[in-house]
Amino acid sequence: MKIAVSVWSCHKYLYDGSWQNADFIDYAASIGAEGVELLSVFWNTERDLPAVREALARNNVKLACFGACNDFVKESAEEREAQLDDIKLAVDMAVELGAEVVRVFAGDRKEGISFEQGKGWIVEGLTAGAAYALEKGVVLCLENHGVFAGKSEQVEEIIAAVASPALRSTFDMGNFLLVDDVPQTAFEALKPFILHVHAKDFKLVGPEVTEGVYRSLDGRPFVGSVPTEGSVDVADIVSRLAGANYGGWMSVEYEGLEEQKTGTARAVDLLRKSVEGTRV
């Protein structure tokens, strides 16, 4: 297993303009990551493509994944077409920069839109996206995220409905907690489809904590945590991945309350120790 870092771990620096993608790559290399995961939300092809290509080469770092930020739960066909365009951009950049997978979303709940209606748009959009990816030799990996595709059975259902070898799973360890799913049970369900992994953790907290709280579907309060220090049994998930001969990327996606560079660096270090522990 190879350790990468998602740019989302340090999104503060991209949003405030302190960093561009090449700066993030320099940082990721400095903390020992072997790869990076970049996102369309922070991408400008004209500016970033040459700079990122040079930064990857300079640091001997790989592009583990290019993440689309699509949401197909949109009422108009024009809006959904724009979401498909986001996936196509991600696929094109993955091809340009040597990544084999593109993280995609399904879409999330909107007021007045039923699950069944939303699912129809999701399947339609991902079917078109997967066809494009297949032509380009890239695989889309659907992240378990949100209410419409947060549980393992929802991810399975969407993958089955699309029925393409170019749609598989981005297994996000932490997100299952927010939809009251059990990460280990979800792993066993999705194991045949996992081609990309997000190393993310959340910690169950008490009512006295009010900053940065995520509420699960049943109302439990969680805050982001460095992987191995939260409520996900990361060591067990890593062991299960090793047992399944998973040889792909694990991208750290840090969402905790620590300063983002510090938390991300600790996450890479602790995840590496967990991975090394499976080799003993």
C-alpha atoms as one frame of an Amber mdcrd trajectory, in Angstrom:
protein
   0.000   0.000   0.000   1.229   3.457  -0.935   0.496   6.583   1.081  -0.752
   9.730  -0.591  -2.238  12.977   0.692  -5.392  14.630  -0.584  -5.140  18.357
  -1.150  -8.380  18.604   0.850  -6.280  17.970   3.963  -4.816  21.450   3.503
  -7.747  23.174   1.803  -7.386  26.309   3.952  -4.216  27.241   2.079  -5.806
  26.735  -1.322  -8.914  28.722  -0.440  -7.008  31.694   1.013  -4.587  31.813
  -1.926  -1.473  30.990   0.098  -0.840  27.886  -2.000  -1.473  26.615  -5.455
  -1.401  22.931  -6.312   2.347  22.863  -6.947   2.988  24.302  -3.467   0.852
  21.553  -1.951   2.881  18.929  -3.820   6.101  20.374  -2.383   4.577  20.156
   1.098   3.309  16.593   0.605   6.754  15.454  -0.486   8.328  17.169   2.532
   6.266  15.031   4.930   7.101  11.794   3.153   4.003  11.185   1.022   4.596
   9.102  -2.076   1.622  10.531  -3.930  -0.967  13.287  -3.971  -4.655  13.534
  -4.700  -5.732  16.729  -6.457  -9.266  18.100  -6.820 -11.130  19.821  -9.604
 -12.456  22.479  -7.206  -8.931  23.912  -6.916  -7.895  23.335 -10.531  -7.081
  25.778 -13.324  -5.715  23.845 -16.283  -3.793  26.677 -17.891  -2.084  27.641
 -14.640  -1.783  24.280 -12.919  -1.034  21.660 -15.544   2.555  22.705 -16.348
   3.338  23.663 -12.748   1.968  20.402 -11.344   3.735  18.281 -13.937   7.031
  19.949 -12.985   6.361  19.668  -9.226   5.564  15.947  -9.468   8.808  15.327
 -11.347  10.874  17.578  -9.074   9.684  15.799  -5.953   9.502  12.273  -7.413
   5.856  12.123  -6.341   3.021  10.417  -8.228  -0.510  11.619  -8.877  -2.463
   8.984  -6.965  -5.881  10.265  -7.973  -7.595  13.260  -9.517 -10.853  13.995
  -7.755 -13.961  15.291  -9.464 -16.327  17.301  -7.244 -19.563  16.473  -9.055
 -23.120  16.345  -7.715 -25.713  14.847 -10.049 -28.680  15.636  -7.814 -29.614
  18.695  -9.876 -33.038  19.382 -11.336 -32.007  20.714 -14.743 -30.328  18.726
 -17.498 -27.927  21.626 -18.070 -26.751  21.493 -14.456 -26.234  17.747 -14.636
 -24.293  18.127 -17.885 -21.963  20.547 -16.106 -21.351  17.877 -13.447 -20.487
  15.378 -16.164 -18.063  17.931 -17.609 -16.347  18.071 -14.214 -15.808  14.304
 -14.346 -14.487  14.534 -17.904 -12.020  17.228 -16.824 -10.833  15.000 -13.981
 -10.419  12.058 -16.354  -8.457  14.165 -18.830  -6.139  15.468 -16.097  -5.619
  11.964 -14.732  -4.540  10.844 -18.194  -2.248  13.855 -18.605  -0.580  13.340
 -15.230  -0.458   9.553 -15.003  -3.189   8.691 -12.476  -5.225   5.538 -12.949
  -8.258   6.505 -10.875 -10.634   9.451 -10.604 -12.600   9.932  -7.403 -16.230
  10.825  -8.074 -19.257  11.656  -5.961 -22.853  10.664  -6.567 -24.780  13.637
  -5.285 -26.553  14.553  -2.121 -29.997  15.177  -0.727 -31.846  18.318  -1.764
 -35.156  19.537  -0.430 -38.042  18.260  -2.523 -36.001  15.605  -4.357 -36.622
  11.985  -3.397 -33.918   9.370  -3.157 -35.334   7.462  -6.116 -35.400  10.549
  -8.338 -31.899  11.517  -7.285 -30.628   7.991  -7.806 -31.900   8.034 -11.379
 -29.892  11.159 -12.161 -26.841   9.753 -10.355 -26.901   6.508 -12.318 -27.445
   8.367 -15.598 -24.549  10.730 -14.937 -22.127   8.085 -13.699 -23.001   5.800
 -16.621 -21.966   8.539 -19.039 -18.899   9.361 -16.954 -17.823   5.729 -16.787
 -18.176   5.373 -20.559 -15.879   8.367 -21.037 -13.388   7.020 -18.489 -13.377
   3.591 -20.130 -12.424   5.155 -23.469  -9.512   6.915 -21.762  -8.272   3.903
 -19.778  -9.190   5.387 -16.382 -11.458   4.044 -13.628 -13.949   6.201 -11.740
 -14.077   5.414  -8.019 -17.278   6.377  -6.224 -16.717   7.730  -2.722 -19.148
   6.845   0.029 -20.254  10.363   0.870 -23.451  12.054   1.971 -26.949  10.668
   2.383 -27.664   9.317  -1.107 -24.426   7.316  -1.399 -23.023   7.202   2.130
 -23.812   3.632   3.129 -22.081   0.613   1.636 -25.335  -0.821   0.265 -26.052
   2.465  -1.548 -22.600   2.403  -3.152 -23.088  -1.237  -4.151 -26.489  -0.439
  -5.634 -25.155   2.424  -7.754 -22.163   0.420  -8.981 -24.482  -2.451  -9.923
 -26.879  -0.122 -11.737 -24.094   1.511 -13.777 -22.656  -1.946 -14.531 -19.341
  -0.732 -15.929 -15.807  -1.943 -15.187 -14.898   1.751 -15.128 -16.870   2.423
 -11.909 -15.505   1.098  -8.634 -15.181   2.282  -5.012 -13.210   4.936  -3.192
 -13.454   3.469   0.298 -13.552   6.362   2.776 -13.011   4.832   6.206 -14.392
   7.740   8.182 -17.478   8.738   6.221 -19.317   5.559   7.190 -19.521   6.794
  10.783 -21.562   9.803   9.682 -24.278   7.606   8.195 -24.297   5.142  11.113
 -22.562   2.442   9.104 -19.787   0.227  10.491 -16.504   0.633   8.558 -15.506
  -3.024   8.943 -18.888  -4.286   7.748 -18.798  -1.801   4.876 -15.325  -2.995
   3.929 -16.457  -6.594   3.609 -19.394  -5.521   1.448 -17.329  -3.317  -0.853
 -14.099  -5.332  -0.890 -14.546  -6.594  -4.476 -14.865  -3.010  -5.747 -12.220
  -1.071  -3.789  -9.598   0.567  -6.026  -8.878   3.676  -3.957  -8.903   4.402
  -0.224  -9.311   7.545   1.860  -7.616   7.356   5.249  -9.975   9.544   7.261
 -11.034   9.411  10.879 -13.643  11.002  13.109 -13.776  10.938  16.895 -16.979
  10.638  18.893 -17.153  13.554  21.343 -19.327  14.770  24.177 -21.871  17.591
  24.202 -19.304  20.034  25.552 -17.575  20.095  22.153 -19.163  22.589  19.767
 -16.420  23.491  17.276 -16.136  21.564  14.027 -18.843  19.055  14.919 -20.291
  16.684  12.316 -23.564  14.998  13.286 -24.298  11.482  12.166 -27.748  10.528
  10.931 -28.690   9.421  14.441 -27.400  12.694  15.908 -24.100  11.562  17.410
 -21.418  14.303  17.457 -18.073  13.656  15.787 -15.052  15.826  15.065 -12.359
  15.160  12.491  -9.342  13.308  13.812  -5.897  12.206  12.740  -6.318   8.643
  11.429  -5.590   6.089  14.188  -6.679   8.562  16.908 -10.433   8.543  16.282
 -13.360   6.138  16.314 -12.405   4.210  13.167 -10.284   1.154  13.900  -7.763
   2.162  11.250  -5.323  -0.627  12.106  -8.056  -3.198  11.511  -9.039  -1.645
   8.167  -5.387  -1.570   7.098  -5.054  -5.220   8.114  -8.153  -6.113   6.092
  -6.762  -4.265   3.079  -3.485  -6.147   3.407  -5.401  -9.424   3.704  -7.205
  -8.585   0.478  -3.840  -7.919  -1.223  -4.763  -4.284  -1.795  -1.793  -2.614
  -3.463  -3.285   0.754  -4.333  -3.152   4.180  -2.759  -4.350   5.293   0.651
  -4.901   9.040   0.529  -4.851  10.852   3.849  -7.848  13.153   4.028  -7.431
  15.079   7.255 -10.465  17.003   8.531  -9.510  17.650  12.153  -9.182  20.767
  14.270  -5.385  20.895  14.386  -3.535  23.280  12.116  -3.892  21.521   8.787
  -0.213  21.101   7.928   0.584  19.754  11.396  -2.387  17.391  11.490  -1.721
  16.100   7.998   1.949  15.443   8.730   1.036  13.481  11.846  -1.577  11.571
   9.879   0.976  10.470   7.273   3.405   9.375   9.973   0.848   7.402  11.971
  -0.690   5.812   8.886   2.739   4.713   7.690   3.372   3.044  11.054   0.029
   1.275  10.797   0.855   0.017   7.303   4.319  -1.104   8.380   2.746  -2.970
  11.282   0.895  -5.233   8.843   4.230  -6.353   7.373   5.641  -7.631  10.679
